[in-house]
Amino acid sequence: PGSMIEKNAHSLVFHFRNCEPEFGEFQANELKIHIEHSFSKLPLDIIAGKKVLELRRMGVSKGHAVKKILSYVKAGEKVGFLLTAGDDRTDEAMFDVVNNVENCKGVSC
């Protein structure tokens, strides 16, 4: 009770924010073990975040998406400012990319 599965274009996310805390963590851990065992030969990442467990194809991340967006910036042009926001481990790849953009003032929160 209180959990849900979110299906995105590139991931499946088990949300347990509205569960009783200990039960939600237990269910997420059990699900993670089951996924690791059942799909160990597939190129998947399993990321535990704040009250979420995300399953996605290896290499697909918010950081990958930011790199793709930045690839549209014309050669020689600079990015003057980037704002990124996030609150858990699923956002770390995005912050890594943004923090390494040359000559850019950025705010990551």
Short mmCIF file of C-alpha atoms in Angstrom, two decimals, residues 1-8 11-20 23-25 27-28 31 35 50-55:
data_model
loop_
_atom_site.label_atom_id
_atom_site.label_comp_id
_atom_site.label_asym_id
_atom_site.label_seq_id
_atom_site.Cartn_x
_atom_site.Cartn_y
_atom_site.Cartn_z
CA PRO A 1 0.00 0.00 0.00
CA GLY A 2 1.25 3.47 -0.88
CA SER A 3 3.73 2.40 -3.55
CA MET A 4 3.57 2.77 -7.32
CA ILE A 5 5.49 1.96 -10.49
CA GLU A 6 6.26 4.80 -12.89
CA LYS A 7 7.04 3.83 -16.48
CA ASN A 8 9.20 6.37 -18.33
CA SER A 11 13.35 3.69 -17.00
CA LEU A 12 11.05 2.02 -14.54
CA VAL A 13 10.81 3.60 -11.11
CA PHE A 14 9.40 2.04 -7.95
CA HIS A 15 8.14 4.86 -5.70
CA PHE A 16 7.53 4.13 -2.04
CA ARG A 17 7.32 7.64 -0.61
CA ASN A 18 3.77 7.07 0.65
CA CYS A 19 4.47 3.69 2.29
CA GLU A 20 5.10 3.01 5.93
CA PHE A 23 7.92 -1.58 4.93
CA GLY A 24 8.78 0.56 1.89
CA GLU A 25 12.54 0.14 2.45
CA GLN A 27 10.06 -3.92 -0.29
CA ALA A 28 12.61 -1.83 -2.24
CA LEU A 31 12.86 -5.80 -5.34
CA ILE A 35 16.07 -7.62 -10.18
CA LYS A 50 15.14 8.99 -1.84
CA LYS A 51 12.14 6.66 -1.50
CA VAL A 52 12.65 5.41 -5.08
CA LEU A 53 14.36 2.51 -6.81
CA GLU A 54 15.11 3.23 -10.47
CA LEU A 55 15.88 0.61 -13.11
#
